[in-house]
Short mmCIF file of C-alpha atoms and ligand atoms in Angstrom, two decimals:
data_model
loop_
_atom_site.label_atom_id
_atom_site.label_comp_id
_atom_site.label_asym_id
_atom_site.label_seq_id
_atom_site.Cartn_x
_atom_site.Cartn_y
_atom_site.Cartn_z
CA UNK A 1 -47.50 5.66 56.36
CA UNK A 2 -49.46 4.70 53.29
CA UNK A 3 -46.63 5.99 51.17
CA UNK A 4 -44.14 3.84 53.05
CA UNK A 5 -46.23 0.72 52.59
CA UNK A 6 -46.46 1.41 48.90
CA UNK A 7 -42.72 1.89 48.70
CA UNK A 8 -42.16 -1.36 50.56
CA UNK A 9 -44.49 -3.23 48.21
CA UNK A 10 -42.72 -1.81 45.19
CA UNK A 11 -39.32 -2.83 46.57
CA UNK A 12 -40.61 -6.31 47.28
CA UNK A 13 -41.94 -6.55 43.75
CA UNK A 14 -38.54 -5.47 42.50
CA UNK A 15 -36.82 -8.18 44.51
CA UNK A 16 -39.27 -10.78 43.33
CA UNK A 17 -38.90 -9.67 39.74
CA UNK A 18 -35.13 -9.68 40.06
CA UNK A 19 -35.26 -13.22 41.36
CA UNK A 20 -37.75 -14.18 38.70
CA UNK A 21 -35.22 -13.39 35.95
CA UNK A 22 -35.16 -16.75 34.20
CA UNK A 23 -32.10 -18.82 33.43
CA UNK A 24 -31.51 -21.32 30.67
CA UNK A 25 -28.34 -22.94 31.97
CA UNK A 26 -27.11 -23.71 35.43
CA UNK A 27 -23.73 -22.08 35.07
CA UNK A 28 -22.63 -20.07 38.13
CA UNK A 29 -21.41 -16.46 37.96
CA UNK A 30 -17.85 -17.65 38.63
CA UNK A 31 -18.02 -20.22 35.85
CA UNK A 32 -19.24 -17.57 33.46
CA UNK A 33 -16.41 -15.20 34.41
CA UNK A 34 -14.00 -18.04 33.84
CA UNK A 35 -15.46 -18.75 30.39
CA UNK A 36 -15.23 -15.09 29.43
CA UNK A 37 -11.83 -14.45 31.03
CA UNK A 38 -9.76 -14.42 27.81
CA UNK A 39 -12.19 -12.07 26.09
CA UNK A 40 -12.37 -9.68 29.03
CA UNK A 41 -8.60 -9.58 29.04
CA UNK A 42 -8.11 -9.14 25.30
CA UNK A 43 -10.53 -6.23 24.74
CA UNK A 44 -9.85 -5.66 21.06
CA UNK A 45 -11.05 -7.70 18.09
CA UNK A 46 -11.55 -7.45 14.35
CA UNK A 47 -14.95 -7.74 12.70
CA UNK A 48 -14.91 -8.81 9.05
CA UNK A 49 -17.88 -8.26 6.75
CA UNK A 50 -17.35 -10.07 3.52
CA UNK A 51 -19.75 -11.46 0.96
CA UNK A 52 -21.17 -10.94 -2.52
CA UNK A 53 -21.95 -7.33 -1.57
CA UNK A 54 -18.24 -6.54 -1.81
CA UNK A 55 -18.76 -6.55 -5.59
CA UNK A 56 -21.38 -3.80 -5.95
CA UNK A 57 -19.29 -2.12 -3.21
CA UNK A 58 -22.20 0.06 -2.16
CA UNK A 59 -22.98 -1.30 1.36
CA UNK A 60 -23.82 -4.80 2.60
CA UNK A 61 -27.54 -3.99 2.63
CA UNK A 62 -27.50 -3.19 -1.09
CA UNK A 63 -29.97 -5.91 -1.99
CA UNK A 64 -32.41 -4.37 0.44
CA UNK A 65 -31.65 -0.71 -0.28
CA UNK A 66 -32.05 -1.14 -4.02
CA UNK A 67 -34.84 -3.69 -3.61
CA UNK A 68 -33.08 -6.17 -5.86
CA UNK A 69 -34.62 -9.50 -6.70
CA UNK A 70 -32.66 -12.78 -6.56
CA UNK A 71 -32.34 -12.52 -10.33
CA UNK A 72 -30.85 -9.00 -10.12
CA UNK A 73 -28.35 -10.21 -7.55
CA UNK A 74 -27.33 -13.37 -9.37
CA UNK A 75 -24.59 -11.69 -11.39
CA UNK A 76 -22.51 -11.23 -8.26
CA UNK A 77 -22.74 -14.91 -7.42
CA UNK A 78 -21.85 -15.96 -10.94
CA UNK A 79 -18.72 -13.80 -10.98
CA UNK A 80 -17.56 -13.96 -7.37
CA UNK A 81 -13.86 -14.67 -7.47
CA UNK A 82 -11.70 -13.21 -4.70
CA UNK A 83 -8.50 -14.42 -6.31
CA UNK A 84 -6.17 -12.45 -4.02
CA UNK A 85 -7.65 -13.87 -0.81
CA UNK A 86 -4.88 -14.62 1.66
CA UNK A 87 -6.32 -14.80 5.16
CA UNK A 88 -2.88 -15.26 6.67
CA UNK A 89 -2.15 -11.71 5.59
CA UNK A 90 -5.42 -10.50 7.12
CA UNK A 91 -4.52 -12.24 10.36
CA UNK A 92 -1.07 -10.64 10.36
CA UNK A 93 -2.62 -7.19 9.95
CA UNK A 94 -5.12 -7.82 12.72
CA UNK A 95 -2.42 -9.06 15.03
CA UNK A 96 -0.09 -6.18 14.27
CA UNK A 97 -2.92 -3.77 15.11
CA UNK A 98 -3.13 -5.38 18.54
CA UNK A 99 -6.34 -7.28 17.90
CA UNK A 100 -6.63 -10.62 19.64
CA UNK A 101 -9.69 -12.14 18.04
CA UNK A 102 -11.67 -11.90 14.82
CA UNK A 103 -15.30 -12.45 13.92
CA UNK A 104 -16.14 -13.08 10.27
CA UNK A 105 -19.48 -13.15 8.45
CA UNK A 106 -20.08 -16.78 7.50
CA UNK A 107 -23.37 -15.62 5.99
CA UNK A 108 -24.82 -12.12 5.94
CA UNK A 109 -28.43 -11.04 5.32
CA UNK A 110 -28.01 -11.63 1.57
CA UNK A 111 -27.94 -15.35 2.40
CA UNK A 112 -24.69 -16.18 0.62
CA UNK A 113 -22.57 -18.69 2.54
CA UNK A 114 -18.81 -18.28 2.60
CA UNK A 115 -18.58 -21.80 4.00
CA UNK A 116 -19.32 -25.14 2.42
CA UNK A 117 -22.79 -26.02 3.65
CA UNK A 118 -24.59 -29.24 2.83
CA UNK A 119 -27.91 -27.46 3.01
CA UNK A 120 -27.59 -24.94 0.21
CA UNK A 121 -26.10 -24.38 -3.23
CA UNK A 122 -25.80 -20.68 -2.52
CA UNK A 123 -22.23 -20.90 -1.29
CA UNK A 124 -18.67 -19.94 -2.17
CA UNK A 125 -17.72 -23.44 -3.31
CA UNK A 126 -20.19 -23.03 -6.19
CA UNK A 127 -18.77 -19.70 -7.36
CA UNK A 128 -15.66 -19.27 -9.54
CA UNK A 129 -13.44 -19.18 -6.43
CA UNK A 130 -14.61 -22.74 -5.59
CA UNK A 131 -13.30 -22.61 -2.02
CA UNK A 132 -14.57 -22.89 1.51
CA UNK A 133 -13.39 -19.40 2.49
CA UNK A 134 -14.24 -19.93 6.13
CA UNK A 135 -12.08 -23.02 6.44
CA UNK A 136 -9.08 -21.07 5.20
CA UNK A 137 -9.92 -18.18 7.47
CA UNK A 138 -10.09 -20.35 10.56
CA UNK A 139 -6.80 -22.05 9.80
CA UNK A 140 -5.00 -18.77 9.07
CA UNK A 141 -6.22 -16.89 12.13
CA UNK A 142 -5.54 -19.79 14.45
CA UNK A 143 -2.06 -20.09 13.02
CA UNK A 144 -1.41 -16.45 13.94
CA UNK A 145 -2.62 -17.12 17.48
CA UNK A 146 -5.90 -15.22 17.19
CA UNK A 147 -9.20 -16.43 18.57
CA UNK A 148 -11.89 -17.15 16.00
CA UNK A 149 -15.53 -16.09 15.92
CA UNK A 150 -18.39 -16.63 13.48
CA UNK A 151 -20.97 -14.02 12.62
CA UNK A 152 -24.11 -15.70 11.35
CA UNK A 153 -27.08 -13.80 9.96
CA UNK A 154 -30.41 -15.05 11.26
CA UNK A 155 -31.94 -13.06 8.44
CA UNK A 156 -31.79 -14.53 4.94
CA UNK A 157 -32.93 -12.60 1.87
CA UNK A 158 -32.25 -15.46 -0.47
CA UNK A 159 -33.78 -18.52 1.17
CA UNK A 160 -37.12 -19.36 -0.48
CA UNK A 161 -38.77 -20.22 2.86
CA UNK A 162 -37.73 -17.07 4.69
CA UNK A 163 -40.90 -15.00 4.80
CA UNK A 164 -40.93 -11.50 3.39
CA UNK A 165 -41.07 -8.99 6.25
CA UNK A 166 -40.51 -5.31 6.86
CA UNK A 167 -36.73 -5.47 6.33
CA UNK A 168 -36.80 -7.74 3.29
CA UNK A 169 -35.80 -6.43 -0.15
CA UNK A 170 -39.26 -7.45 -1.43
CA UNK A 171 -41.13 -5.70 1.43
CA UNK A 172 -44.38 -3.92 0.59
CA UNK A 173 -45.95 -0.74 1.90
CA UNK A 174 -49.39 -2.29 2.28
CA UNK A 175 -49.03 -4.88 5.09
CA UNK A 176 -52.22 -6.68 4.10
CA UNK A 177 -50.29 -7.98 1.09
CA UNK A 178 -47.82 -10.06 3.15
CA UNK A 179 -50.08 -13.08 3.51
CA UNK A 180 -50.49 -13.39 -0.22
CA UNK A 181 -46.80 -12.70 -0.91
CA UNK A 182 -45.65 -15.32 1.55
CA UNK A 183 -47.83 -18.13 0.25
CA UNK A 184 -45.67 -21.18 -0.12
CA UNK A 185 -42.90 -19.89 2.17
CA UNK A 186 -42.50 -22.10 5.21
CA UNK A 187 -40.61 -20.77 8.22
CA UNK A 188 -40.54 -24.27 9.72
CA UNK A 189 -38.22 -25.24 6.92
CA UNK A 190 -36.17 -22.12 7.39
CA UNK A 191 -35.83 -22.78 11.12
CA UNK A 192 -34.55 -26.24 10.29
CA UNK A 193 -32.07 -24.71 7.83
CA UNK A 194 -30.82 -22.26 10.46
CA UNK A 195 -30.31 -25.01 12.97
CA UNK A 196 -28.56 -27.26 10.49
CA UNK A 197 -26.20 -24.54 9.35
CA UNK A 198 -25.27 -23.50 12.85
CA UNK A 199 -24.63 -27.13 13.61
CA UNK A 200 -22.29 -27.37 10.63
CA UNK A 201 -20.43 -24.22 11.61
CA UNK A 202 -19.98 -25.41 15.16
CA UNK A 203 -19.00 -28.94 14.21
CA UNK A 204 -16.84 -28.74 11.11
CA UNK A 205 -14.29 -26.07 12.04
CA UNK A 206 -12.88 -27.13 15.40
CA UNK A 207 -13.09 -24.88 18.43
CA UNK A 208 -15.01 -21.69 17.79
CA UNK A 209 -14.57 -18.99 20.39
CA UNK A 210 -17.48 -16.67 19.61
CA UNK A 211 -20.82 -16.93 17.87
CA UNK A 212 -22.17 -13.57 16.76
CA UNK A 213 -25.79 -13.91 15.66
CA UNK A 214 -27.52 -11.04 13.84
CA UNK A 215 -30.29 -9.89 14.39
CA UNK A 216 -33.81 -9.90 15.83
CA UNK A 217 -36.50 -7.31 15.16
CA UNK A 218 -39.62 -8.58 16.88
CA UNK A 219 -43.00 -7.00 16.39
CA UNK A 220 -45.27 -6.59 13.41
CA UNK A 221 -43.80 -7.97 10.22
CA UNK A 222 -40.58 -8.53 12.07
CA UNK A 223 -38.85 -11.59 13.48
CA UNK A 224 -37.74 -12.67 16.92
CA UNK A 225 -37.01 -15.63 19.13
CA UNK A 226 -39.95 -17.77 18.02
CA UNK A 227 -39.14 -17.26 14.37
CA UNK A 228 -35.60 -18.50 14.93
CA UNK A 229 -36.42 -20.98 17.68
CA UNK A 230 -33.77 -19.20 19.70
CA UNK A 231 -34.14 -21.16 22.90
CA UNK A 232 -33.51 -24.45 21.18
CA UNK A 233 -30.67 -22.89 19.18
CA UNK A 234 -28.78 -21.52 22.16
CA UNK A 235 -28.99 -24.87 23.92
CA UNK A 236 -27.61 -26.61 20.87
CA UNK A 237 -24.86 -24.01 20.45
CA UNK A 238 -23.63 -24.38 24.01
CA UNK A 239 -23.85 -28.13 23.80
CA UNK A 240 -21.73 -28.28 20.65
CA UNK A 241 -19.23 -25.68 21.90
CA UNK A 242 -19.37 -25.47 25.71
CA UNK A 243 -16.72 -22.75 25.93
CA UNK A 244 -18.21 -20.46 23.27
CA UNK A 245 -19.29 -16.86 23.88
CA UNK A 246 -22.62 -15.79 22.37
CA UNK A 247 -23.82 -12.25 21.74
CA UNK A 248 -27.25 -10.94 22.66
CA UNK A 249 -29.11 -10.82 19.36
CA UNK A 250 -31.14 -14.01 19.58
CA UNK A 251 -33.92 -12.05 21.32
CA UNK A 252 -33.56 -13.97 24.57
CA UNK A 253 -33.38 -10.89 26.78
CA UNK A 254 -35.94 -12.32 29.20
CA UNK A 255 -33.29 -14.79 30.32
CA UNK A 256 -30.35 -13.81 32.44
CA UNK A 257 -28.10 -16.00 30.32
CA UNK A 258 -29.75 -15.52 26.92
CA UNK A 259 -26.46 -13.95 25.75
CA UNK A 260 -23.04 -13.35 27.26
CA UNK A 261 -22.61 -9.70 26.37
CA UNK A 262 -24.57 -6.78 24.96
CA UNK A 263 -23.64 -5.22 21.63
CA UNK A 264 -24.07 -1.45 21.32
CA UNK A 265 -23.53 -0.76 17.63
CA UNK A 266 -22.04 2.35 16.04
CA UNK A 267 -22.55 4.65 19.00
CA UNK A 268 -20.61 5.69 22.03
CA UNK A 269 -22.03 4.45 25.31
CA UNK A 270 -22.39 7.16 27.96
CA UNK A 271 -21.39 4.80 30.75
CA UNK A 272 -20.89 1.11 31.50
CA UNK A 273 -24.19 -0.49 30.35
CA UNK A 274 -26.38 -2.07 33.02
CA UNK A 275 -29.31 -4.46 33.19
CA UNK A 276 -31.60 -4.48 36.21
CA UNK A 277 -29.11 -2.13 37.83
CA UNK A 278 -26.17 -4.52 37.34
CA UNK A 279 -23.19 -3.85 35.12
CA UNK A 280 -23.10 -6.23 32.16
CA UNK A 281 -20.34 -7.33 29.82
CA UNK A 282 -20.37 -5.40 26.58
CA UNK A 283 -18.70 -5.11 23.21
CA UNK A 284 -19.26 -2.22 20.87
CA UNK A 285 -18.98 -2.94 17.16
CA UNK A 286 -17.86 -0.07 14.98
CA UNK A 287 -16.80 0.64 11.43
CA UNK A 288 -13.87 2.66 10.13
CA UNK A 289 -16.31 4.42 7.81
CA UNK A 290 -20.06 4.31 7.33
CA UNK A 291 -20.42 0.81 5.93
CA UNK A 292 -19.68 -2.73 7.14
CA UNK A 293 -19.22 -4.24 3.72
CA UNK A 294 -16.59 -2.80 1.37
CA UNK A 295 -17.88 0.55 0.12
CA UNK A 296 -15.76 2.12 -2.56
CA UNK A 297 -17.23 5.63 -2.47
CA UNK A 298 -17.95 6.07 1.23
CA UNK A 299 -15.55 8.67 2.56
CA UNK A 300 -16.38 9.25 6.20
CA UNK A 301 -13.34 7.43 7.55
CA UNK A 302 -12.38 8.04 11.17
CA UNK A 303 -8.79 9.12 11.69
CA UNK A 304 -6.19 7.41 13.84
CA UNK A 305 -6.77 9.54 16.90
CA UNK A 306 -10.54 9.04 16.77
CA UNK A 307 -10.03 5.30 16.52
CA UNK A 308 -7.60 5.20 19.43
CA UNK A 309 -9.97 7.27 21.54
CA UNK A 310 -12.73 4.83 20.63
CA UNK A 311 -10.64 1.92 21.84
CA UNK A 312 -9.40 3.60 25.02
CA UNK A 313 -12.78 5.02 25.94
CA UNK A 314 -14.40 1.62 25.46
CA UNK A 315 -11.95 0.01 27.88
CA UNK A 316 -12.31 2.96 30.26
CA UNK A 317 -15.97 1.95 30.61
CA UNK A 318 -15.25 -1.76 30.95
CA UNK A 319 -16.02 -2.83 27.38
CA UNK A 320 -14.53 -4.49 24.30
CA UNK A 321 -14.14 -3.04 20.81
CA UNK A 322 -14.88 -5.04 17.67
CA UNK A 323 -13.60 -2.92 14.81
CA UNK A 324 -14.73 -3.77 11.30
CA UNK A 325 -12.92 -4.27 8.02
CA UNK A 326 -14.83 -4.84 4.78
CA UNK A 327 -12.45 -6.59 2.37
CA UNK A 328 -12.74 -6.00 -1.37
CA UNK A 329 -14.12 -8.54 -3.80
CA UNK A 330 -10.56 -9.39 -4.83
CA UNK A 331 -9.97 -10.48 -1.24
CA UNK A 332 -7.79 -7.64 -0.01
CA UNK A 333 -8.17 -5.12 2.77
CA UNK A 334 -8.87 -1.67 1.39
CA UNK A 335 -5.78 0.58 1.58
CA UNK A 336 -7.62 2.92 3.93
CA UNK A 337 -8.25 0.09 6.37
CA UNK A 338 -4.69 -1.16 6.07
CA UNK A 339 -3.35 2.31 6.87
CA UNK A 340 -5.54 2.65 9.95
CA UNK A 341 -4.74 -0.81 11.24
CA UNK A 342 -1.08 -0.03 10.83
CA UNK A 343 -1.34 3.27 12.70
CA UNK A 344 -3.31 1.74 15.56
CA UNK A 345 -0.71 -1.00 15.72
CA UNK A 346 2.07 1.52 16.11
CA UNK A 347 0.36 2.91 19.17
CA UNK A 348 -0.56 -0.52 20.52
CA UNK A 349 2.96 -1.82 20.16
CA UNK A 350 4.12 0.40 23.01
CA UNK A 351 0.85 1.17 24.80
CA UNK A 352 -1.17 -2.04 24.84
CA UNK A 353 -0.50 -2.48 28.57
CA UNK A 354 -3.18 0.17 29.14
CA UNK A 355 -5.68 -1.91 27.15
CA UNK A 356 -5.15 -5.65 27.79
CA UNK A 357 -6.36 -6.78 31.19
CA UNK A 358 -7.67 -3.29 31.89
CA UNK A 359 -11.06 -1.93 32.79
CA UNK A 360 -12.76 1.07 34.33
CA UNK A 361 -10.76 2.81 37.06
CA UNK A 362 -12.00 2.54 40.66
CA UNK A 363 -14.86 4.96 41.18
CA UNK A 364 -13.11 7.08 43.79
CA UNK A 365 -10.41 8.09 41.30
CA UNK A 366 -11.26 11.30 39.47
CA UNK A 367 -10.51 11.63 35.78
CA UNK A 368 -8.32 14.69 35.09
CA UNK A 369 -9.44 17.07 32.32
CA UNK A 370 -8.97 15.96 28.70
CA UNK A 371 -7.99 12.45 29.59
CA UNK A 372 -9.28 8.91 29.87
CA UNK A 373 -8.41 6.45 32.62
CA UNK A 374 -8.03 2.70 32.45
CA UNK A 375 -6.96 0.43 35.26
CA UNK A 376 -5.43 -2.99 35.63
CA UNK A 377 -6.82 -4.51 38.84
CA UNK A 378 -4.24 -7.32 38.85
CA UNK A 379 -1.12 -5.15 38.63
CA UNK A 380 -2.82 -2.18 40.35
CA UNK A 381 -1.61 0.19 37.68
CA UNK A 382 -3.58 3.19 36.56
CA UNK A 383 -3.28 4.58 33.03
CA UNK A 384 -3.86 8.22 32.19
CA UNK A 385 -4.39 8.78 28.47
CA UNK A 386 -3.60 12.37 27.53
CA UNK A 387 -6.00 13.29 24.75
CA UNK A 388 -4.88 16.88 24.75
CA UNK A 389 -1.27 17.22 25.85
CA UNK A 390 -1.14 19.47 28.93
CA UNK A 391 1.35 22.06 30.09
CA UNK A 392 4.24 20.93 32.23
CA UNK A 393 2.56 20.65 35.61
CA UNK A 394 -0.18 18.06 35.47
CA UNK A 395 -2.34 17.55 38.54
CA UNK A 396 -4.16 14.35 39.41
CA UNK A 397 -6.88 15.05 41.97
CA UNK A 398 -6.99 12.85 45.07
CA UNK A 399 -3.87 10.84 44.29
CA UNK A 400 -1.41 12.45 46.70
CA UNK A 401 0.49 9.72 48.55
CA UNK A 402 -1.18 6.97 46.57
CA UNK A 403 1.32 6.49 43.77
CA UNK A 404 4.67 4.67 44.06
CA UNK A 405 6.05 5.51 40.66
CA UNK A 406 5.05 7.32 37.48
CA UNK A 407 6.33 6.83 33.96
CA UNK A 408 5.41 7.26 30.32
CA UNK A 409 4.23 3.95 29.02
CA UNK A 410 5.65 4.19 25.49
CA UNK A 411 9.28 4.53 26.57
CA UNK A 412 9.23 3.65 30.26
CA UNK A 413 10.77 6.98 31.19
CA UNK A 414 10.27 8.29 34.71
CA UNK A 415 7.96 11.22 35.37
CA UNK A 416 8.84 13.17 38.50
CA UNK A 417 6.14 13.46 41.15
CA UNK A 418 5.42 16.14 43.72
CA UNK A 419 2.62 16.81 46.16
CA UNK A 420 0.11 19.05 44.48
CA UNK A 421 -2.65 21.28 45.78
CA UNK A 422 -5.50 19.99 47.93
CA UNK A 423 -4.58 16.33 48.00
CA UNK A 424 -3.61 16.10 44.38
CA UNK A 425 -0.50 14.57 42.88
CA UNK A 426 1.50 16.82 40.59
CA UNK A 427 3.48 15.38 37.69
CA UNK A 428 6.26 17.21 35.91
CA UNK A 429 5.77 16.55 32.23
CA UNK A 430 8.20 17.48 29.49
CA UNK A 431 7.14 20.57 27.54
CA UNK A 432 7.19 18.76 24.25
CA UNK A 433 4.57 16.13 23.63
CA UNK A 434 6.16 12.71 23.20
CA UNK A 435 6.09 11.36 19.68
CA UNK A 436 3.01 9.15 20.11
CA UNK A 437 -0.54 9.97 19.05
CA UNK A 438 -1.95 9.69 22.57
CA UNK A 439 0.70 9.60 25.31
CA UNK A 440 -0.07 7.37 28.28
CA UNK A 441 1.14 7.87 31.85
CA UNK A 442 1.48 4.67 33.85
CA UNK A 443 0.99 5.11 37.59
CA UNK A 444 2.08 2.31 39.88
CA UNK A 445 -0.33 2.57 42.79
CA UNK A 446 0.71 1.93 46.41
C1 GLC B 501 -26.53 -4.51 11.73
C2 GLC B 501 -26.62 -4.70 10.25
C3 GLC B 501 -25.47 -5.35 9.66
C4 GLC B 501 -24.21 -5.48 10.41
C5 GLC B 501 -24.40 -5.51 11.88
C6 GLC B 501 -23.13 -5.46 12.66
O1 GLC B 501 -27.29 -5.36 12.46
O2 GLC B 501 -27.75 -5.39 9.86
O3 GLC B 501 -25.31 -5.05 8.34
O4 GLC B 501 -23.73 -6.72 10.07
O5 GLC B 501 -25.24 -4.52 12.25
O6 GLC B 501 -23.38 -5.33 14.01
#
């Protein structure tokens, strides 16, 4: 009896806590779904990490890793001249790969602004290239019909008022030294700078579809929502761009609507991520190799099949994939990236129907061995991605009598169906694997 009472109390507490989840805006669930509809449909975007760090070409955290001072780093600024920059070409490559949106670093942790900001001299217009690179980017990607997003680093290793903390290039091992080191640095001024720059980005470039802030690391000698003034920022952001999508890195996790989607980075999620037991929207960001910024000597590049599996598996768990390119300091995509984008595009050209508008398959449908399922709830079509091409007779458990028609997606050729064992549906596949990296079977459900 006592146990039951305790259980009841705990449940009640849970309910109360659930209800107590705070909200910043009064948008309804339906309104939110509406706002996110295009993004949930499109599933696949390009991340672009570009900045001064493309010159050392040893990772975008190079200033931190090598503990460089502003003076050490100045040479990159003085010589920055991406003379071959042609964002229209980038947009064409993204589009041909099947990507529907792109998010570019307007400023990364190094503090360098690719856009023309009134609030700093540390910007592209003051380098030899003398251009607002973001303006050209926005125009080019819009012209190719892609949606446009801005990555903006909350962190700034160049701003004189940004206090030195545990991830700063000038960090120290003895924490008692921070007070002395930070004398004269004023985070109030930095907060103002942040706000002003976000205002510029969301005012001067027309409609912006996504804002991707990066990142918070609360705790000792770290920074979080109060350091950025996140609550005030998110209100301003949504006011300036009511339709915008915002990621979850402003450290506003205590609010139900402190971000529109979660952002698992560089790892494979085991299942559809949840919060308080509820499935949440998510986008995984991933690199082709081990660096976001252009890295000349980094060789751990994923191959085409791994990348396709990454995309398919993400959608099979209800998520989006933001796949990164780090352009060179001349302004071109690295040949390795171009090759991979091209190969993914070849697959997408004939198989994208299993990606766009798709999500996790209904839970009562079992995934056959060595395959991944996606499902389009509008057209009621189920997609079986064959990661390891099976022998002729391929059985789909539990689907007997539930499928109207079966075909390969890449060429729309019929696959004959038969009743299989124990309620399964048996498909008669050709012996030879079709000439696509990962063949997809499209099942039209009853
Ligand atoms: C991390 C890194 C950064 C990269 C980002 C992408 O937060 O700081 O270099 O931009 O991940 O998600």
